[in-house]
Short mmCIF file of C-alpha atoms in Angstrom, two decimals:
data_model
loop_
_atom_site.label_atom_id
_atom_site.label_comp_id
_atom_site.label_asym_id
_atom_site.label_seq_id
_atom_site.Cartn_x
_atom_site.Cartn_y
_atom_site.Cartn_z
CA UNK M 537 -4.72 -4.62 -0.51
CA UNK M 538 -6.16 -0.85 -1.06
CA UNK M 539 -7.44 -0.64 2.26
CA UNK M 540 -4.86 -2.64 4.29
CA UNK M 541 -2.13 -0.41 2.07
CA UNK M 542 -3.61 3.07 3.15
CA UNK M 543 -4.30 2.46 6.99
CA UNK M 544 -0.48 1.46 7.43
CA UNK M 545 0.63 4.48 5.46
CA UNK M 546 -1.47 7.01 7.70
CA UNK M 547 -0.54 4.80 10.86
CA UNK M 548 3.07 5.06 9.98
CA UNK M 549 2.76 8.46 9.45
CA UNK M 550 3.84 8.60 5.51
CA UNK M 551 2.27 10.80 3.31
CA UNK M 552 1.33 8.98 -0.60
CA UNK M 553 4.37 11.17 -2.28
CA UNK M 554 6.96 9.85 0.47
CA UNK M 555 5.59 6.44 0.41
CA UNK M 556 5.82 6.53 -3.60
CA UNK M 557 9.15 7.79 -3.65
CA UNK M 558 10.48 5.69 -0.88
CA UNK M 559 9.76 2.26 -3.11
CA UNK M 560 10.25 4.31 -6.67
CA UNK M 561 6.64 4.68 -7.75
CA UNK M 562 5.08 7.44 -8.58
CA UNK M 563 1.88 9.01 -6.24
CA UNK M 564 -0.21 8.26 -9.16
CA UNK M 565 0.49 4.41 -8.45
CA UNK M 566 -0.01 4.23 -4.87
CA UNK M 567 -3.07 5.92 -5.48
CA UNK M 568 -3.84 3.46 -7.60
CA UNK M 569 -3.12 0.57 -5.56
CA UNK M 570 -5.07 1.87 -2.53
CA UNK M 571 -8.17 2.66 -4.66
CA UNK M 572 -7.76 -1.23 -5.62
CA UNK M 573 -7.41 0.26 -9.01
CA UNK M 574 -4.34 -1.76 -9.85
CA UNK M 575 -2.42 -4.32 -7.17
CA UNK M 576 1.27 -4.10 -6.64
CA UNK M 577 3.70 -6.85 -8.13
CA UNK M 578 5.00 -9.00 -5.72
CA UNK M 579 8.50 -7.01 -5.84
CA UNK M 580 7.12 -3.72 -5.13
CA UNK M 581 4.70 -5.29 -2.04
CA UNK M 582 8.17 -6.41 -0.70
CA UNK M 583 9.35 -2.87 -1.21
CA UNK M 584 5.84 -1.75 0.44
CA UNK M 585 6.61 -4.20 3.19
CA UNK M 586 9.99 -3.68 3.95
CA UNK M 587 9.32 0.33 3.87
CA UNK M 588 6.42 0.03 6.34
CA UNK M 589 7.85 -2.56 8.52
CA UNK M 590 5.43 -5.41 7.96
CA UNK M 591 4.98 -8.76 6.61
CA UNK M 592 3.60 -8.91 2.80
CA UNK M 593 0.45 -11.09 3.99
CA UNK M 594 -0.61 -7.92 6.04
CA UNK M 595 -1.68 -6.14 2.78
CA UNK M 596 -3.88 -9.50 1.69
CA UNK M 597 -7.85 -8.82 1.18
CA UNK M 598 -9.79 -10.79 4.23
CA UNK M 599 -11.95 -12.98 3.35
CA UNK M 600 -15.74 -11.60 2.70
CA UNK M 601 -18.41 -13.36 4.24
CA UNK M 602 -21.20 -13.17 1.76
#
């Protein structure tokens, strides 16, 4: 999610405070979430989503071929 998260933000042009306070987290969190620290609950990836203009599944981890 981390990675997927933070190259929509800088493609959309947000910064990590507007993002945050857009979907009522705090910078700390979405730091958090796109360090793969923590993962978003399913109502704030809607939030995420909605904000950013995507589907949910476009923040889901690809598959690693080991």
């Amino acid at each position: 999610c981390g990675d997927a998260l933070r190259i929509r933000r800088l493609y959309s042009g947000w910064t990590m405070r507007e993002l945050a306070a857009s979907i009522g987290v705090s910078k700390t969190t979405l730091f958090r979430w796109e360090h793969d620290v923590h993962a978003p609950t399913s109502t704030e990836l809607g939030r995420l989503a909605t904000t950013l203009d995507v589907k949910p599944i476009a923040f889901a981890k690809e598959p690693r071929i080991v």
